[in-house]
Coordinates of C-alpha atoms and ligand atoms in Angstrom, one line a residue:
M1 CA -16.6 -27.1 -6.0
A2 CA -15.9 -24.4 -8.8
S3 CA -13.1 -23.3 -10.4
N4 CA -11.8 -21.0 -7.5
K5 CA -11.5 -17.6 -6.9
R6 CA -7.8 -16.0 -6.2
L7 CA -8.2 -14.0 -3.1
L8 CA -5.2 -11.2 -2.1
V9 CA -6.0 -10.8 1.9
L10 CA -4.4 -7.9 3.7
P11 CA -5.4 -7.3 7.4
G12 CA -2.6 -4.4 7.8
D13 CA -2.3 -2.9 11.0
G14 CA -3.7 -2.1 14.2
I15 CA -8.1 -4.0 14.3
G16 CA -7.0 -4.6 11.0
P17 CA -5.9 -8.5 11.8
E18 CA -9.3 -8.7 14.7
V19 CA -11.9 -8.1 12.0
M20 CA -9.9 -10.0 9.1
A21 CA -9.9 -13.5 10.4
E22 CA -14.0 -12.6 11.7
A23 CA -14.2 -12.0 7.8
R24 CA -12.5 -15.1 7.6
R25 CA -14.0 -17.2 9.0
V26 CA -17.1 -15.8 6.6
I27 CA -15.0 -16.4 3.7
D28 CA -14.4 -20.2 5.1
W29 CA -18.3 -20.5 5.3
M30 CA -19.2 -19.3 1.7
G31 CA -16.4 -22.1 0.6
R32 CA -17.6 -25.1 3.1
R33 CA -21.7 -24.2 2.2
R34 CA -22.2 -22.4 -1.2
A35 CA -20.1 -24.3 -3.3
V36 CA -18.2 -20.4 -3.0
G37 CA -14.0 -21.6 -3.4
F38 CA -10.7 -19.0 -2.6
D39 CA -7.1 -19.7 -3.2
I40 CA -6.2 -17.2 -0.4
Q41 CA -3.0 -15.6 -0.3
E42 CA -2.6 -13.9 3.1
D43 CA 0.2 -11.0 3.3
L44 CA 1.7 -8.3 5.3
V45 CA 1.1 -4.2 4.5
G46 CA 1.5 -0.6 6.2
G47 CA 3.1 -0.8 9.8
A48 CA 3.4 -4.7 9.7
A49 CA 4.9 -4.8 6.5
I50 CA 7.4 -1.9 7.6
E51 CA 8.3 -4.1 11.1
A52 CA 8.8 -7.1 8.3
R53 CA 10.6 -5.1 5.4
G54 CA 11.1 -2.1 5.5
T55 CA 8.6 0.0 3.3
P56 CA 4.8 0.0 3.7
I57 CA 3.9 -2.3 0.7
T58 CA 6.9 -4.1 -2.0
D59 CA 6.6 -4.4 -5.5
A60 CA 5.7 -8.4 -4.9
T61 CA 2.6 -7.9 -2.6
V62 CA 1.9 -5.1 -6.0
A63 CA 2.2 -7.9 -8.0
A64 CA 0.5 -10.1 -6.2
A65 CA -2.4 -8.0 -5.9
K66 CA -2.2 -7.2 -9.7
Q67 CA -3.1 -11.2 -10.1
A68 CA -5.9 -12.0 -7.8
D69 CA -9.0 -11.8 -8.2
A70 CA -10.1 -8.8 -5.8
V71 CA -8.2 -8.3 -2.9
L72 CA -9.4 -7.5 0.7
F73 CA -7.6 -5.1 2.8
G74 CA -8.3 -4.2 6.7
S75 CA -6.4 -1.4 7.5
V76 CA -3.0 0.2 8.1
G77 CA -1.6 3.0 9.9
G78 CA -0.6 3.3 14.0
P79 CA 0.9 6.4 16.2
Q80 CA 4.1 4.2 16.0
W81 CA 4.7 5.3 12.4
D82 CA 4.0 8.9 12.9
K83 CA 7.0 10.1 12.4
L84 CA 7.9 8.6 9.9
G85 CA 9.1 10.9 6.6
F86 CA 6.4 10.3 3.9
A87 CA 7.9 7.9 2.0
M88 CA 8.1 5.5 4.7
R89 CA 4.3 6.3 5.9
P90 CA 2.0 2.8 6.2
E91 CA -1.0 5.1 4.5
L92 CA 1.4 4.1 1.2
A93 CA 0.2 1.4 1.0
I94 CA -3.3 2.0 0.5
L95 CA -2.0 4.9 -2.0
T96 CA -0.2 2.4 -4.2
L97 CA -2.7 -0.1 -4.0
R98 CA -5.0 2.1 -6.0
R99 CA -2.2 3.8 -8.0
E100 CA -0.7 0.9 -9.9
L101 CA -4.1 -1.4 -9.5
G102 CA -5.6 1.6 -11.1
L103 CA -8.6 1.6 -8.8
F104 CA -10.5 4.9 -9.5
A105 CA -13.9 4.7 -8.6
N106 CA -14.0 4.4 -4.6
L107 CA -17.8 3.2 -3.8
R108 CA -18.7 4.4 0.0
P109 CA -22.2 3.0 0.4
A110 CA -24.1 5.4 3.8
L111 CA -27.0 2.3 4.8
V112 CA -29.0 3.1 7.9
L113 CA -30.2 -0.2 8.9
D114 CA -33.5 -0.8 11.0
P115 CA -31.9 -2.0 13.3
L116 CA -29.1 1.0 14.1
V117 CA -31.0 3.5 13.5
D118 CA -30.8 4.7 17.2
A119 CA -27.2 4.6 16.8
S120 CA -26.8 8.1 14.6
T121 CA -26.7 11.5 16.5
L122 CA -28.9 12.3 14.2
K123 CA -32.8 12.3 14.6
P124 CA -34.3 8.3 13.7
E125 CA -37.0 10.4 11.1
V126 CA -33.8 12.0 9.2
V127 CA -31.5 9.1 8.5
R128 CA -34.7 5.9 8.9
G129 CA -34.2 4.0 5.7
L130 CA -30.8 6.5 4.4
D131 CA -29.5 4.4 1.1
L132 CA -26.7 6.4 -0.1
M133 CA -23.8 5.6 -2.7
I134 CA -20.8 7.9 -2.3
V135 CA -18.6 7.4 -5.6
R136 CA -15.4 8.9 -4.8
E137 CA -12.5 9.1 -7.3
S138 CA -8.9 8.0 -6.2
T139 CA -6.7 7.2 -8.3
G140 CA -6.0 11.4 -9.2
G141 CA -6.9 15.3 -7.7
I142 CA -4.7 16.4 -4.7
Y143 CA -3.6 13.1 -3.6
F144 CA -1.2 12.9 -6.8
G145 CA -1.1 15.8 -8.6
E146 CA 1.9 17.6 -9.6
P147 CA 3.5 18.9 -8.9
R148 CA 3.5 18.8 -5.0
G149 CA 6.5 19.0 -2.1
V150 CA 8.3 21.6 -0.1
E151 CA 9.9 23.9 -1.1
T152 CA 12.6 26.4 1.0
L153 CA 12.6 29.7 -0.1
P154 CA 15.6 32.3 -0.6
D155 CA 14.8 34.1 3.7
G156 CA 14.7 30.4 4.6
S157 CA 11.0 29.1 4.8
K158 CA 9.0 27.0 3.0
R159 CA 6.3 26.5 1.1
G160 CA 4.5 23.1 1.0
I161 CA 2.5 22.3 -2.6
N162 CA 0.0 20.1 -3.7
T163 CA -1.3 20.8 -7.3
E164 CA -5.8 19.5 -7.9
V165 CA -5.5 18.0 -11.6
Y166 CA -8.6 16.1 -13.2
T167 CA -8.4 15.9 -17.2
T168 CA -11.4 14.7 -19.6
A169 CA -11.1 11.8 -19.5
E170 CA -10.1 10.6 -15.2
I171 CA -13.9 12.7 -14.6
E172 CA -15.5 10.5 -17.3
R173 CA -14.8 7.9 -16.3
V174 CA -15.4 7.9 -12.9
A175 CA -18.6 9.6 -13.5
R176 CA -19.8 6.8 -15.9
V177 CA -19.3 4.4 -13.1
A178 CA -21.6 6.5 -11.0
F179 CA -24.7 6.7 -13.6
E180 CA -24.2 3.2 -13.8
L181 CA -24.9 2.8 -10.5
A182 CA -27.8 4.8 -10.4
R183 CA -29.5 3.5 -13.1
K184 CA -29.2 0.2 -10.7
R185 CA -30.0 2.4 -8.0
Q186 CA -32.6 5.7 -7.8
G187 CA -31.9 7.1 -10.5
R188 CA -29.7 10.4 -9.4
V189 CA -26.9 10.9 -9.3
C190 CA -25.1 14.6 -8.0
S191 CA -22.2 15.3 -8.9
V192 CA -20.1 18.0 -6.5
E193 CA -17.2 20.0 -6.7
K194 CA -16.5 23.9 -6.4
A195 CA -16.4 25.3 -9.6
N196 CA -17.0 28.2 -8.2
V197 CA -13.7 29.5 -7.4
M198 CA -11.5 26.1 -8.9
E199 CA -10.6 26.0 -12.4
S200 CA -10.7 22.2 -12.2
G201 CA -13.9 21.9 -10.1
L202 CA -15.6 23.9 -13.6
L203 CA -14.3 21.1 -15.6
W204 CA -15.7 18.5 -13.5
R205 CA -19.0 20.3 -14.3
Q206 CA -18.7 20.7 -17.3
T207 CA -17.6 17.3 -18.2
V208 CA -20.0 15.0 -16.5
T209 CA -22.5 17.6 -17.9
A210 CA -21.7 16.5 -21.4
L211 CA -21.2 13.1 -20.7
H212 CA -25.2 13.4 -18.7
A213 CA -26.4 15.1 -21.7
R214 CA -24.5 12.3 -24.0
D215 CA -25.1 9.2 -22.3
Y216 CA -27.3 9.3 -19.0
A217 CA -30.1 11.3 -19.6
D218 CA -32.5 8.9 -18.6
V219 CA -30.3 9.6 -15.4
A220 CA -31.4 12.5 -12.9
L221 CA -28.2 14.7 -12.2
S222 CA -27.8 17.8 -10.3
H223 CA -24.9 19.5 -9.0
M224 CA -23.5 20.9 -5.5
Y225 CA -21.3 22.6 -4.3
A226 CA -18.5 20.7 -1.9
D227 CA -19.5 23.2 1.2
N228 CA -23.2 23.3 1.0
C229 CA -23.0 19.2 0.5
A230 CA -22.0 18.8 3.5
M231 CA -24.5 21.0 5.0
Q232 CA -27.3 19.1 2.4
L233 CA -25.6 15.9 3.7
V234 CA -26.4 16.3 7.2
R235 CA -29.2 18.2 7.0
N236 CA -31.3 16.2 5.1
P237 CA -29.3 13.0 4.0
R238 CA -31.6 11.6 2.4
Q239 CA -31.9 13.8 -0.5
F240 CA -29.1 11.9 -2.5
D241 CA -29.0 9.1 -4.2
V242 CA -25.7 8.6 -5.8
I243 CA -23.1 11.8 -4.8
V244 CA -19.7 12.0 -7.3
T245 CA -16.5 13.8 -5.8
T246 CA -13.2 14.2 -6.7
N247 CA -10.8 12.8 -4.6
L248 CA -10.0 15.3 -1.1
F249 CA -13.5 15.9 -1.5
G250 CA -14.6 12.3 -1.5
D251 CA -13.1 11.3 1.3
L252 CA -13.8 14.0 3.5
L253 CA -18.0 13.7 2.8
S254 CA -18.0 10.0 2.9
D255 CA -16.3 10.6 6.7
L256 CA -18.9 13.1 7.5
A257 CA -21.8 10.7 5.9
S258 CA -20.5 7.8 7.2
M259 CA -21.0 9.1 10.8
L260 CA -25.0 9.6 9.8
T261 CA -25.3 6.1 10.6
G262 CA -24.3 5.9 13.7
S263 CA -21.1 3.9 13.6
L264 CA -17.5 3.6 10.9
G265 CA -17.7 0.2 11.7
M266 CA -20.5 -0.7 9.5
L267 CA -19.4 0.7 6.8
P268 CA -17.8 -1.5 4.0
S269 CA -16.6 0.0 0.5
A270 CA -15.2 -1.4 -2.9
T271 CA -12.4 0.6 -5.3
L272 CA -13.0 -0.6 -8.5
G273 CA -10.8 -0.3 -12.1
A274 CA -11.4 -0.3 -15.7
V275 CA -13.2 -3.5 -17.6
G276 CA -10.0 -4.9 -19.0
P277 CA -10.0 -6.5 -22.7
D278 CA -10.7 -9.7 -21.2
G279 CA -12.6 -8.8 -18.9
R280 CA -11.2 -8.8 -15.9
R281 CA -11.7 -5.4 -13.5
A282 CA -9.1 -5.1 -10.7
A283 CA -10.5 -4.1 -7.4
L284 CA -10.3 -3.5 -3.4
Y285 CA -12.8 -3.9 -0.5
E286 CA -11.8 -2.5 2.4
P287 CA -13.6 -1.1 5.9
I288 CA -13.9 2.6 5.8
H289 CA -12.6 2.6 8.9
G290 CA -9.0 3.1 10.4
S291 CA -7.2 0.6 12.3
A292 CA -8.5 2.4 16.0
P293 CA -5.2 1.5 17.4
D294 CA -6.7 2.9 20.7
I295 CA -8.7 -0.4 21.3
A296 CA -6.3 -3.0 19.1
G297 CA -6.1 -5.8 20.6
K298 CA -8.7 -5.3 23.4
G299 CA -11.8 -7.4 21.0
V300 CA -13.9 -5.2 21.2
A301 CA -13.5 -3.6 18.0
N302 CA -16.6 -3.9 15.3
P303 CA -15.9 -6.8 12.6
L304 CA -19.1 -6.2 10.3
A305 CA -17.6 -3.2 8.5
Q306 CA -14.9 -6.3 7.2
I307 CA -17.2 -8.3 6.5
L308 CA -19.6 -6.0 4.8
S309 CA -16.1 -5.7 2.4
F310 CA -16.5 -9.0 1.4
A311 CA -20.5 -9.3 1.1
M312 CA -19.7 -6.2 -1.8
L313 CA -16.6 -8.2 -3.2
L314 CA -18.7 -11.4 -3.5
R315 CA -21.5 -9.0 -5.7
Y316 CA -19.0 -6.7 -7.5
S317 CA -15.8 -8.9 -8.4
F318 CA -18.1 -12.2 -8.6
G319 CA -21.4 -11.0 -9.6
L320 CA -22.9 -12.9 -6.4
E321 CA -25.4 -11.3 -5.4
E322 CA -27.0 -13.9 -3.9
D323 CA -24.4 -14.7 -1.4
A324 CA -23.2 -11.4 -1.0
A325 CA -27.1 -10.3 0.3
L326 CA -27.6 -14.1 2.9
V327 CA -24.1 -11.7 4.2
E328 CA -25.7 -8.6 4.4
R329 CA -28.7 -10.5 6.2
A330 CA -26.7 -12.7 8.2
C331 CA -25.2 -8.8 9.8
T332 CA -28.5 -7.9 9.9
E333 CA -29.8 -10.0 12.4
V334 CA -26.8 -10.2 14.2
L335 CA -27.3 -6.2 14.8
A336 CA -31.1 -6.7 15.7
A337 CA -31.0 -10.2 17.6
G338 CA -29.6 -7.0 20.0
L339 CA -26.0 -8.5 20.1
R340 CA -23.2 -6.1 19.5
T341 CA -19.7 -4.2 19.5
P342 CA -19.3 -0.4 22.1
D343 CA -19.5 1.6 18.4
V344 CA -22.9 0.3 18.3
M345 CA -24.2 -0.6 22.0
A346 CA -27.5 0.9 22.5
P347 CA -30.0 -0.4 25.6
G348 CA -31.2 -3.6 25.6
C349 CA -28.8 -4.9 23.7
R350 CA -25.7 -7.0 25.0
Q351 CA -22.3 -6.3 24.6
A352 CA -20.0 -8.8 22.5
S353 CA -16.4 -9.5 21.1
T354 CA -14.7 -9.4 18.3
E355 CA -15.3 -12.7 18.0
E356 CA -18.1 -13.0 19.4
V357 CA -20.1 -10.8 16.7
G358 CA -18.3 -13.1 14.1
A359 CA -19.6 -16.3 15.3
A360 CA -22.8 -14.9 16.2
V361 CA -22.5 -13.8 11.4
V362 CA -21.1 -17.5 10.7
A363 CA -24.3 -18.9 13.1
A364 CA -27.1 -16.9 10.9
L365 CA -25.0 -17.7 8.1
D366 CA -25.9 -21.9 9.4
R367 CA -29.9 -20.5 9.9
L368 CA -30.6 -18.4 6.9
G369 CA -28.1 -20.9 4.0
A370 CA -29.8 -24.0 5.7
Ligands
IPM1 C1 -9.6 6.8 3.6 C2 -8.3 7.1 4.0 C3 -6.7 7.2 2.9 C4 -7.3 8.3 2.4 C5 -6.3 7.7 4.1 C6 -5.4 6.1 5.0 C7 -4.6 7.8 3.2 O1 -8.7 8.2 5.3 O2 -9.4 5.6 2.5 O3 -10.2 7.2 3.1 O4 -7.1 9.7 2.8 O5 -8.0 8.1 1.2
MG2 MG1 -10.3 9.6 4.7

């Protein structure tokens, strides 16, 4: 067996543990059948960690994440923790990991698989064959900018403050990730901001333009205001190949883009840091969907986004393209065979539980990997 890769698994809250259990079956299969072995450590984050340890993520968990070759994350949050103060929110777990591991490039693909072309609320002719990648900056911008907070004014009323800040270096490093990805795809990058109203947006545009001229002239670059981009994503999503944008706009646009594909339950994501001097790159993989407390514990959650996040992990952290493609093919086969969780249910398909879909993916892997 090849030397083991270190994986930190963080299932989190809500449907996180359920869908992660199915991803674990696929991980086990990789070890058994493809000699892709992992040393797995599992830990609590989010609401689960608040209950057990009084904090959404401990320093020890952050340290373990730094030690690991890759982190596979589930989802965090739930209504029972909504009233806690800002320093105690389950979401702090993922925000802390992004910040502490320097995970600045959040890759969010929106891919319409053929068997799911009817699951989209848009017309099939608009979304068929859609394959776009949003590269969202994820350690800067208004999520982390200072000053921030709520202050009390002399008259007793309050003032809430958040700050959008980007430096040249922050813009360049995320734009590089987008240009490099585009070279392996259709060779087109659309950079998205609000340069018409925001100084930081104007700097973003100028910086991306200069970097492009300097190092990536072979890639086709266009620019778009974020509001227009939202409109264009619904009007004609296939005009895009790679979109690169700020933290907040990327948060909004990636939710929008995910629904072009029919279900949030289908989409994985990768969040990458810089390549260090030792050649290692911090990386975290998670489904785009949240913890979905309304369906947690019912066995109806779609495990495919979590399983596809593991496929991205194989590809981006370990260069195991063939194994990644195998997992993706197995997921597509299960959908094509008509075995579906309710979120992607269609006429003529059979409704299946989270576990049944996971088992079917493993069975498809057995067939395909034989
Ligand atoms: C996401 C989520 C997070 C974000 C939340 C949970 C903090 O919406 O990953 O898109 O806003 O970044
Ligand atoms: Mg979001």
